[in-house]
PDB file of C-alpha atoms in Angstrom:
ATOM      1  CA  MET A   1     -57.604  66.615  32.654  1.00 51.00           C
ATOM      2  CA  THR A   2     -59.448  68.625  35.298  1.00 61.00           C
ATOM      3  CA  GLY A   3     -59.876  68.489  39.054  1.00 82.00           C
ATOM      4  CA  SER A   4     -57.048  68.392  41.563  1.00 89.00           C
ATOM      5  CA  VAL A   5     -53.464  67.439  40.814  1.00 94.00           C
ATOM      6  CA  LEU A   6     -52.603  67.117  44.510  1.00 96.00           C
ATOM      7  CA  SER A   7     -54.834  66.167  47.434  1.00 96.00           C
ATOM      8  CA  LEU A   8     -54.286  65.845  51.181  1.00 97.00           C
ATOM      9  CA  ARG A   9     -56.595  63.690  53.259  1.00 97.00           C
ATOM     10  CA  GLU A  10     -56.502  64.133  57.051  1.00 97.00           C
ATOM     11  CA  VAL A  11     -52.756  64.752  56.964  1.00 97.00           C
ATOM     12  CA  THR A  12     -50.875  65.322  60.177  1.00 97.00           C
ATOM     13  CA  GLY A  13     -47.180  66.077  59.859  1.00 96.00           C
ATOM     14  CA  GLY A  14     -44.271  67.677  61.631  1.00 94.00           C
ATOM     15  CA  TYR A  15     -40.801  67.052  62.966  1.00 94.00           C
ATOM     16  CA  HIS A  16     -39.425  64.516  65.431  1.00 91.00           C
ATOM     17  CA  GLY A  17     -42.906  63.177  66.077  1.00 89.00           C
ATOM     18  CA  GLU A  18     -44.310  66.608  66.948  1.00 92.00           C
ATOM     19  CA  ALA A  19     -47.249  67.718  64.793  1.00 94.00           C
ATOM     20  CA  VAL A  20     -47.133  71.058  62.972  1.00 95.00           C
ATOM     21  CA  LEU A  21     -50.032  70.269  60.641  1.00 96.00           C
ATOM     22  CA  ARG A  22     -53.083  68.601  62.142  1.00 94.00           C
ATOM     23  CA  GLY A  23     -55.695  66.668  60.180  1.00 95.00           C
ATOM     24  CA  LEU A  24     -55.292  68.792  57.055  1.00 96.00           C
ATOM     25  CA  THR A  25     -57.620  68.048  54.144  1.00 96.00           C
ATOM     26  CA  MET A  26     -57.329  70.157  51.005  1.00 95.00           C
ATOM     27  CA  ASP A  27     -56.983  70.023  47.217  1.00 95.00           C
ATOM     28  CA  PHE A  28     -54.804  71.972  44.824  1.00 96.00           C
ATOM     29  CA  PRO A  29     -56.654  72.727  41.571  1.00 95.00           C
ATOM     30  CA  ARG A  30     -54.948  71.642  38.356  1.00 95.00           C
ATOM     31  CA  GLY A  31     -53.465  74.348  36.165  1.00 95.00           C
ATOM     32  CA  LYS A  32     -54.019  77.087  38.751  1.00 96.00           C
ATOM     33  CA  VAL A  33     -51.785  79.275  40.899  1.00 97.00           C
ATOM     34  CA  THR A  34     -52.505  78.570  44.565  1.00 97.00           C
ATOM     35  CA  ALA A  35     -51.103  80.946  47.165  1.00 97.00           C
ATOM     36  CA  LEU A  36     -50.557  79.677  50.709  1.00 97.00           C
ATOM     37  CA  VAL A  37     -50.739  82.446  53.290  1.00 97.00           C
ATOM     38  CA  GLY A  38     -50.732  82.490  57.067  1.00 96.00           C
ATOM     39  CA  PRO A  39     -48.785  83.718  60.102  1.00 95.00           C
ATOM     40  CA  ASN A  40     -45.240  82.522  60.686  1.00 93.00           C
ATOM     41  CA  GLY A  41     -45.100  79.019  62.120  1.00 92.00           C
ATOM     42  CA  CYS A  42     -48.552  77.989  60.914  1.00 94.00           C
ATOM     43  CA  GLY A  43     -47.186  75.123  58.796  1.00 95.00           C
ATOM     44  CA  LYS A  44     -46.915  76.493  55.253  1.00 96.00           C
ATOM     45  CA  SER A  45     -43.341  75.313  54.654  1.00 94.00           C
ATOM     46  CA  THR A  46     -44.079  71.998  56.363  1.00 96.00           C
ATOM     47  CA  LEU A  47     -46.977  71.503  53.965  1.00 97.00           C
ATOM     48  CA  LEU A  48     -44.762  72.008  50.912  1.00 96.00           C
ATOM     49  CA  ARG A  49     -42.122  69.629  52.294  1.00 96.00           C
ATOM     50  CA  LEU A  50     -44.776  66.967  52.797  1.00 97.00           C
ATOM     51  CA  CYS A  51     -46.065  67.461  49.240  1.00 96.00           C
ATOM     52  CA  ALA A  52     -42.533  67.100  47.830  1.00 96.00           C
ATOM     53  CA  ARG A  53     -41.944  63.992  49.999  1.00 96.00           C
ATOM     54  CA  LEU A  54     -39.084  65.674  51.807  1.00 95.00           C
ATOM     55  CA  LEU A  55     -41.026  64.900  54.958  1.00 94.00           C
ATOM     56  CA  LYS A  56     -43.153  61.865  55.781  1.00 95.00           C
ATOM     57  CA  PRO A  57     -46.659  62.385  57.211  1.00 96.00           C
ATOM     58  CA  LEU A  58     -47.312  61.192  60.728  1.00 96.00           C
ATOM     59  CA  SER A  59     -50.758  60.135  59.546  1.00 96.00           C
ATOM     60  CA  GLY A  60     -53.160  60.659  56.655  1.00 97.00           C
ATOM     61  CA  GLU A  61     -52.630  60.364  52.914  1.00 97.00           C
ATOM     62  CA  ILE A  62     -51.263  62.565  50.138  1.00 97.00           C
ATOM     63  CA  LEU A  63     -52.345  61.801  46.579  1.00 97.00           C
ATOM     64  CA  LEU A  64     -50.520  63.015  43.467  1.00 97.00           C
ATOM     65  CA  GLU A  65     -52.502  62.477  40.281  1.00 96.00           C
ATOM     66  CA  GLY A  66     -54.662  60.121  42.314  1.00 94.00           C
ATOM     67  CA  ARG A  67     -51.689  57.982  43.379  1.00 96.00           C
ATOM     68  CA  PRO A  68     -50.385  57.677  46.947  1.00 97.00           C
ATOM     69  CA  LEU A  69     -47.336  59.915  47.077  1.00 97.00           C
ATOM     70  CA  GLU A  70     -45.200  57.336  48.884  1.00 96.00           C
ATOM     71  CA  SER A  71     -45.831  54.768  46.117  1.00 97.00           C
ATOM     72  CA  ILE A  72     -44.246  56.860  43.345  1.00 97.00           C
ATOM     73  CA  PRO A  73     -40.602  55.953  42.560  1.00 96.00           C
ATOM     74  CA  ARG A  74     -38.218  58.775  43.457  1.00 94.00           C
ATOM     75  CA  ARG A  75     -36.964  59.332  39.903  1.00 93.00           C
ATOM     76  CA  GLU A  76     -40.524  59.502  38.565  1.00 96.00           C
ATOM     77  CA  LEU A  77     -41.529  61.849  41.369  1.00 97.00           C
ATOM     78  CA  ALA A  78     -38.679  64.207  40.456  1.00 95.00           C
ATOM     79  CA  ARG A  79     -40.181  64.458  36.984  1.00 96.00           C
ATOM     80  CA  MET A  80     -43.576  65.313  38.435  1.00 97.00           C
ATOM     81  CA  VAL A  81     -42.788  67.744  41.261  1.00 97.00           C
ATOM     82  CA  SER A  82     -40.125  70.426  41.685  1.00 95.00           C
ATOM     83  CA  ILE A  83     -39.642  72.530  44.801  1.00 94.00           C
ATOM     84  CA  LEU A  84     -37.847  75.755  45.594  1.00 91.00           C
ATOM     85  CA  PRO A  85     -37.381  75.496  49.376  1.00 88.00           C
ATOM     86  CA  GLN A  86     -37.152  78.464  51.700  1.00 81.00           C
ATOM     87  CA  SER A  87     -33.673  77.575  52.916  1.00 74.00           C
ATOM     88  CA  ARG A  88     -30.935  75.557  51.229  1.00 74.00           C
ATOM     89  CA  PRO A  89     -27.136  75.242  51.351  1.00 73.00           C
ATOM     90  CA  VAL A  90     -25.180  77.820  49.369  1.00 76.00           C
ATOM     91  CA  SER A  91     -23.304  75.987  46.658  1.00 78.00           C
ATOM     92  CA  GLY A  92     -19.927  77.044  45.321  1.00 88.00           C
ATOM     93  CA  ILE A  93     -20.560  75.655  41.837  1.00 93.00           C
ATOM     94  CA  PRO A  94     -21.099  77.844  38.754  1.00 95.00           C
ATOM     95  CA  VAL A  95     -24.631  79.084  38.129  1.00 96.00           C
ATOM     96  CA  TYR A  96     -24.912  77.065  34.908  1.00 96.00           C
ATOM     97  CA  SER A  97     -24.049  73.855  36.770  1.00 95.00           C
ATOM     98  CA  LEU A  98     -26.626  74.638  39.451  1.00 95.00           C
ATOM     99  CA  VAL A  99     -29.390  75.192  36.909  1.00 96.00           C
ATOM    100  CA  ALA A 100     -28.350  72.026  35.056  1.00 96.00           C
ATOM    101  CA  HIS A 101     -29.009  70.057  38.259  1.00 94.00           C
ATOM    102  CA  GLY A 102     -32.669  70.481  37.421  1.00 95.00           C
ATOM    103  CA  ARG A 103     -32.245  68.073  34.520  1.00 95.00           C
ATOM    104  CA  PHE A 104     -30.794  65.199  36.601  1.00 94.00           C
ATOM    105  CA  PRO A 105     -34.123  63.297  36.841  1.00 94.00           C
ATOM    106  CA  TYR A 106     -34.058  62.935  33.049  1.00 93.00           C
ATOM    107  CA  LEU A 107     -30.457  61.812  32.623  1.00 91.00           C
ATOM    108  CA  GLY A 108     -29.303  58.248  32.270  1.00 80.00           C
ATOM    109  CA  TYR A 109     -25.806  56.965  32.962  1.00 75.00           C
ATOM    110  CA  PRO A 110     -23.309  58.666  32.664  1.00 76.00           C
ATOM    111  CA  ARG A 111     -25.477  61.745  33.230  1.00 79.00           C
ATOM    112  CA  LYS A 112     -24.653  63.383  29.928  1.00 89.00           C
ATOM    113  CA  MET A 113     -27.140  66.055  28.884  1.00 93.00           C
ATOM    114  CA  SER A 114     -28.887  65.777  25.536  1.00 92.00           C
ATOM    115  CA  GLN A 115     -29.588  68.803  23.363  1.00 94.00           C
ATOM    116  CA  ARG A 116     -33.098  68.914  24.816  1.00 95.00           C
ATOM    117  CA  ASP A 117     -31.643  69.083  28.320  1.00 95.00           C
ATOM    118  CA  LYS A 118     -29.302  71.887  27.308  1.00 95.00           C
ATOM    119  CA  ASP A 119     -32.201  73.749  25.685  1.00 96.00           C
ATOM    120  CA  LYS A 120     -34.265  73.473  28.873  1.00 96.00           C
ATOM    121  CA  VAL A 121     -31.375  74.855  30.934  1.00 96.00           C
ATOM    122  CA  ALA A 122     -30.859  77.720  28.481  1.00 96.00           C
ATOM    123  CA  GLU A 123     -34.579  78.514  28.472  1.00 95.00           C
ATOM    124  CA  ALA A 124     -34.747  78.559  32.285  1.00 95.00           C
ATOM    125  CA  MET A 125     -31.725  80.858  32.507  1.00 96.00           C
ATOM    126  CA  ALA A 126     -33.146  83.208  29.899  1.00 95.00           C
ATOM    127  CA  LEU A 127     -36.549  83.400  31.612  1.00 91.00           C
ATOM    128  CA  THR A 128     -35.026  84.213  35.000  1.00 91.00           C
ATOM    129  CA  GLY A 129     -32.331  86.546  33.689  1.00 92.00           C
ATOM    130  CA  VAL A 130     -29.340  84.670  35.103  1.00 94.00           C
ATOM    131  CA  GLU A 131     -27.464  84.179  31.816  1.00 94.00           C
ATOM    132  CA  GLU A 132     -25.143  87.124  32.511  1.00 94.00           C
ATOM    133  CA  TYR A 133     -23.590  85.374  35.510  1.00 93.00           C
ATOM    134  CA  ARG A 134     -23.752  81.791  34.273  1.00 94.00           C
ATOM    135  CA  HIS A 135     -20.023  81.280  34.975  1.00 95.00           C
ATOM    136  CA  ARG A 136     -19.998  82.893  38.415  1.00 95.00           C
ATOM    137  CA  SER A 137     -20.006  80.872  41.608  1.00 95.00           C
ATOM    138  CA  VAL A 138     -23.393  80.691  43.307  1.00 93.00           C
ATOM    139  CA  ALA A 139     -21.648  81.603  46.575  1.00 93.00           C
ATOM    140  CA  GLU A 140     -20.538  84.945  45.078  1.00 93.00           C
ATOM    141  CA  LEU A 141     -24.045  86.075  44.151  1.00 92.00           C
ATOM    142  CA  SER A 142     -26.213  88.504  46.056  1.00 89.00           C
ATOM    143  CA  GLY A 143     -29.302  87.150  47.805  1.00 86.00           C
ATOM    144  CA  GLY A 144     -31.571  88.229  44.942  1.00 86.00           C
ATOM    145  CA  GLU A 145     -29.282  86.823  42.248  1.00 89.00           C
ATOM    146  CA  ARG A 146     -28.977  83.550  44.131  1.00 89.00           C
ATOM    147  CA  GLN A 147     -32.752  83.296  44.505  1.00 88.00           C
ATOM    148  CA  LYS A 148     -33.181  83.680  40.754  1.00 89.00           C
ATOM    149  CA  ALA A 149     -30.541  81.008  40.082  1.00 92.00           C
ATOM    150  CA  TYR A 150     -32.328  78.482  42.287  1.00 90.00           C
ATOM    151  CA  PHE A 151     -35.616  79.422  40.674  1.00 91.00           C
ATOM    152  CA  ALA A 152     -34.026  78.735  37.286  1.00 94.00           C
ATOM    153  CA  MET A 153     -33.000  75.280  38.514  1.00 93.00           C
ATOM    154  CA  ALA A 154     -36.619  74.536  39.475  1.00 92.00           C
ATOM    155  CA  LEU A 155     -37.783  75.720  36.047  1.00 93.00           C
ATOM    156  CA  ALA A 156     -35.220  73.560  34.263  1.00 95.00           C
ATOM    157  CA  GLN A 157     -36.677  70.537  36.039  1.00 96.00           C
ATOM    158  CA  ASP A 158     -39.798  71.195  33.921  1.00 95.00           C
ATOM    159  CA  THR A 159     -42.358  69.469  36.139  1.00 96.00           C
ATOM    160  CA  PRO A 160     -46.158  69.778  35.896  1.00 96.00           C
ATOM    161  CA  LEU A 161     -46.323  70.711  39.607  1.00 97.00           C
ATOM    162  CA  VAL A 162     -44.089  73.491  40.964  1.00 96.00           C
ATOM    163  CA  LEU A 163     -43.842  74.211  44.706  1.00 97.00           C
ATOM    164  CA  LEU A 164     -42.364  77.568  45.735  1.00 95.00           C
ATOM    165  CA  ASP A 165     -41.603  78.445  49.347  1.00 94.00           C
ATOM    166  CA  GLU A 166     -41.382  82.229  49.657  1.00 91.00           C
ATOM    167  CA  PRO A 167     -39.942  82.688  46.144  1.00 89.00           C
ATOM    168  CA  ALA A 168     -39.897  86.491  46.477  1.00 86.00           C
ATOM    169  CA  THR A 169     -37.351  86.415  49.318  1.00 82.00           C
ATOM    170  CA  TYR A 170     -34.421  88.814  48.699  1.00 80.00           C
ATOM    171  CA  LEU A 171     -36.121  90.304  45.632  1.00 84.00           C
ATOM    172  CA  ASP A 172     -36.945  93.996  45.356  1.00 88.00           C
ATOM    173  CA  LEU A 173     -40.446  95.048  44.296  1.00 88.00           C
ATOM    174  CA  GLY A 174     -39.628  95.186  40.595  1.00 88.00           C
ATOM    175  CA  ARG A 175     -38.089  91.711  40.655  1.00 85.00           C
ATOM    176  CA  GLN A 176     -41.053  90.418  42.652  1.00 89.00           C
ATOM    177  CA  LEU A 177     -43.414  91.561  39.915  1.00 89.00           C
ATOM    178  CA  GLU A 178     -41.209  89.883  37.311  1.00 88.00           C
ATOM    179  CA  LEU A 179     -41.378  86.707  39.383  1.00 88.00           C
ATOM    180  CA  MET A 180     -45.167  86.797  39.542  1.00 91.00           C
ATOM    181  CA  GLU A 181     -45.309  87.289  35.781  1.00 91.00           C
ATOM    182  CA  LEU A 182     -43.023  84.283  35.400  1.00 89.00           C
ATOM    183  CA  ILE A 183     -45.350  82.229  37.599  1.00 92.00           C
ATOM    184  CA  ARG A 184     -48.213  83.228  35.325  1.00 91.00           C
ATOM    185  CA  LEU A 185     -46.108  82.133  32.352  1.00 89.00           C
ATOM    186  CA  LEU A 186     -45.688  78.707  33.942  1.00 90.00           C
ATOM    187  CA  GLN A 187     -49.424  78.501  34.419  1.00 92.00           C
ATOM    188  CA  GLY A 188     -49.848  79.388  30.758  1.00 91.00           C
ATOM    189  CA  GLN A 189     -47.727  76.335  29.954  1.00 90.00           C
ATOM    190  CA  GLY A 190     -50.274  74.192  31.792  1.00 92.00           C
ATOM    191  CA  LYS A 191     -48.360  73.848  35.051  1.00 95.00           C
ATOM    192  CA  THR A 192     -49.853  73.902  38.543  1.00 96.00           C
ATOM    193  CA  VAL A 193     -48.072  76.267  40.919  1.00 96.00           C
ATOM    194  CA  VAL A 194     -48.319  76.330  44.714  1.00 97.00           C
ATOM    195  CA  ALA A 195     -46.497  79.260  46.309  1.00 96.00           C
ATOM    196  CA  VAL A 196     -46.050  80.410  49.894  1.00 96.00           C
ATOM    197  CA  LEU A 197     -46.429  84.198  49.831  1.00 94.00           C
ATOM    198  CA  HIS A 198     -46.149  86.705  52.674  1.00 92.00           C
ATOM    199  CA  ASP A 199     -47.412  89.727  50.768  1.00 92.00           C
ATOM    200  CA  LEU A 200     -51.207  89.526  51.147  1.00 94.00           C
ATOM    201  CA  PRO A 201     -52.112  92.067  48.421  1.00 94.00           C
ATOM    202  CA  GLN A 202     -49.739  90.281  46.056  1.00 93.00           C
ATOM    203  CA  ALA A 203     -51.328  86.916  46.857  1.00 95.00           C
ATOM    204  CA  LEU A 204     -54.844  88.289  46.346  1.00 95.00           C
ATOM    205  CA  GLU A 205     -54.007  89.937  43.049  1.00 93.00           C
ATOM    206  CA  TRP A 206     -51.965  87.160  41.438  1.00 94.00           C
ATOM    207  CA  ALA A 207     -53.383  83.852  42.696  1.00 96.00           C
ATOM    208  CA  ASP A 208     -56.329  81.929  41.275  1.00 96.00           C
ATOM    209  CA  HIS A 209     -56.860  80.048  44.537  1.00 97.00           C
ATOM    210  CA  LEU A 210     -56.038  81.174  48.057  1.00 97.00           C
ATOM    211  CA  ALA A 211     -55.510  78.898  51.059  1.00 97.00           C
ATOM    212  CA  VAL A 212     -55.256  80.507  54.498  1.00 98.00           C
ATOM    213  CA  MET A 213     -53.523  78.520  57.224  1.00 97.00           C
ATOM    214  CA  GLU A 214     -53.663  79.011  60.971  1.00 96.00           C
ATOM    215  CA  ASP A 215     -52.122  76.871  63.705  1.00 95.00           C
ATOM    216  CA  GLY A 216     -51.501  73.931  61.388  1.00 95.00           C
ATOM    217  CA  ARG A 217     -55.020  73.881  60.005  1.00 96.00           C
ATOM    218  CA  LEU A 218     -56.866  75.267  57.005  1.00 96.00           C
ATOM    219  CA  ALA A 219     -58.673  78.425  58.110  1.00 96.00           C
ATOM    220  CA  GLY A 220     -60.264  79.119  54.735  1.00 96.00           C
ATOM    221  CA  GLU A 221     -59.826  78.691  50.998  1.00 96.00           C
ATOM    222  CA  GLY A 222     -61.348  79.630  47.688  1.00 96.00           C
ATOM    223  CA  SER A 223     -61.022  82.360  45.116  1.00 96.00           C
ATOM    224  CA  PRO A 224     -59.088  85.406  46.369  1.00 95.00           C
ATOM    225  CA  GLU A 225     -62.224  87.539  46.262  1.00 94.00           C
ATOM    226  CA  LYS A 226     -64.248  84.960  48.183  1.00 96.00           C
ATOM    227  CA  VAL A 227     -61.580  84.679  50.876  1.00 96.00           C
ATOM    228  CA  PHE A 228     -61.226  88.463  51.109  1.00 96.00           C
ATOM    229  CA  GLN A 229     -64.980  88.909  51.478  1.00 95.00           C
ATOM    230  CA  SER A 230     -65.175  86.209  54.147  1.00 96.00           C
ATOM    231  CA  GLY A 231     -63.090  88.207  56.618  1.00 95.00           C
ATOM    232  CA  THR A 232     -60.789  85.221  57.227  1.00 96.00           C
ATOM    233  CA  LEU A 233     -57.655  87.208  56.414  1.00 96.00           C
ATOM    234  CA  GLU A 234     -58.631  89.990  58.790  1.00 95.00           C
ATOM    235  CA  ARG A 235     -59.287  87.531  61.601  1.00 96.00           C
ATOM    236  CA  VAL A 236     -56.162  85.422  61.097  1.00 96.00           C
ATOM    237  CA  PHE A 237     -53.755  88.330  60.618  1.00 96.00           C
ATOM    238  CA  GLY A 238     -55.475  90.879  62.861  1.00 95.00           C
ATOM    239  CA  LEU A 239     -55.567  93.421  60.034  1.00 93.00           C
ATOM    240  CA  ALA A 240     -58.235  95.497  58.348  1.00 93.00           C
ATOM    241  CA  GLY A 241     -58.688  94.852  54.618  1.00 92.00           C
ATOM    242  CA  HIS A 242     -59.492  97.608  52.131  1.00 91.00           C
ATOM    243  CA  ARG A 243     -59.846  98.126  48.418  1.00 87.00           C
ATOM    244  CA  VAL A 244     -58.146 101.165  46.942  1.00 88.00           C
ATOM    245  CA  THR A 245     -58.096 102.484  43.403  1.00 83.00           C
ATOM    246  CA  ALA A 246     -54.813 103.539  41.834  1.00 80.00           C
ATOM    247  CA  ALA A 247     -54.094 104.234  38.161  1.00 77.00           C
ATOM    248  CA  GLY A 248     -57.635 103.196  37.343  1.00 77.00           C
ATOM    249  CA  LYS A 249     -57.242  99.740  38.909  1.00 81.00           C
ATOM    250  CA  GLU A 250     -58.481  98.312  42.184  1.00 81.00           C
ATOM    251  CA  HIS A 251     -55.916  96.986  44.641  1.00 85.00           C
ATOM    252  CA  TYR A 252     -56.028  95.358  48.066  1.00 90.00           C
ATOM    253  CA  LEU A 253     -54.592  97.075  51.121  1.00 91.00           C
ATOM    254  CA  PHE A 254     -54.237  95.883  54.724  1.00 91.00           C
ATOM    255  CA  THR A 255     -53.772  98.150  57.724  1.00 93.00           C
ATOM    256  CA  LYS A 256     -53.850  97.824  61.489  1.00 90.00           C
ATOM    257  CA  PRO A 257     -57.410  98.243  62.759  1.00 85.00           C
TER     258      PRO A 257
END
């Protein structure tokens, strides 16, 4: 299949009746890595919450695989979309149990995991490098370790659409690069990934599709190179964009004008 896996049509959404997103229309291309960038408070996290049905739109329509999002049964939706939110409660359960939560949409009564479920959990833990503290309490982990454990839970859910809200939070540069490589691995498995990223050079270098948000609206989108050339990033962020060459490879750099 080609085209868009997820589409928003004139979507307005927010909290307590107050709009954060206003009349947003956009599509997320199937099998691609889309990076959402924009200043703080522009609605990036709100957008992901709407797409995961954690928040109901005030108006407009969201389509998942061409179906109205609100019409999809919750259990089926959990097999289609996984989300790693920006903030979440810190659990005191062991890391293995946390990651295994990702398999709940596939379990029948009495929620006993099959060998396939166990294999998916083991694979997710191996990919994220959390096996070594599988028996430790999530509450005892450092911020970076905890972030990887929650990421493993999202991977174990094994959905075709993965939503990541600032997944690089608490990770040092080396771990961030590992994370981006893991996102590429997911794409190689045919998954569609939508990630909120704050590092502009990282977003430009790793994403297939870039969406720039400003004041609850879409300021620009397209291939990273197209968006960079358009000057949208410079205008929205008030920065000057440059290309620099290091180790024989071109990179993006942003500085104050």
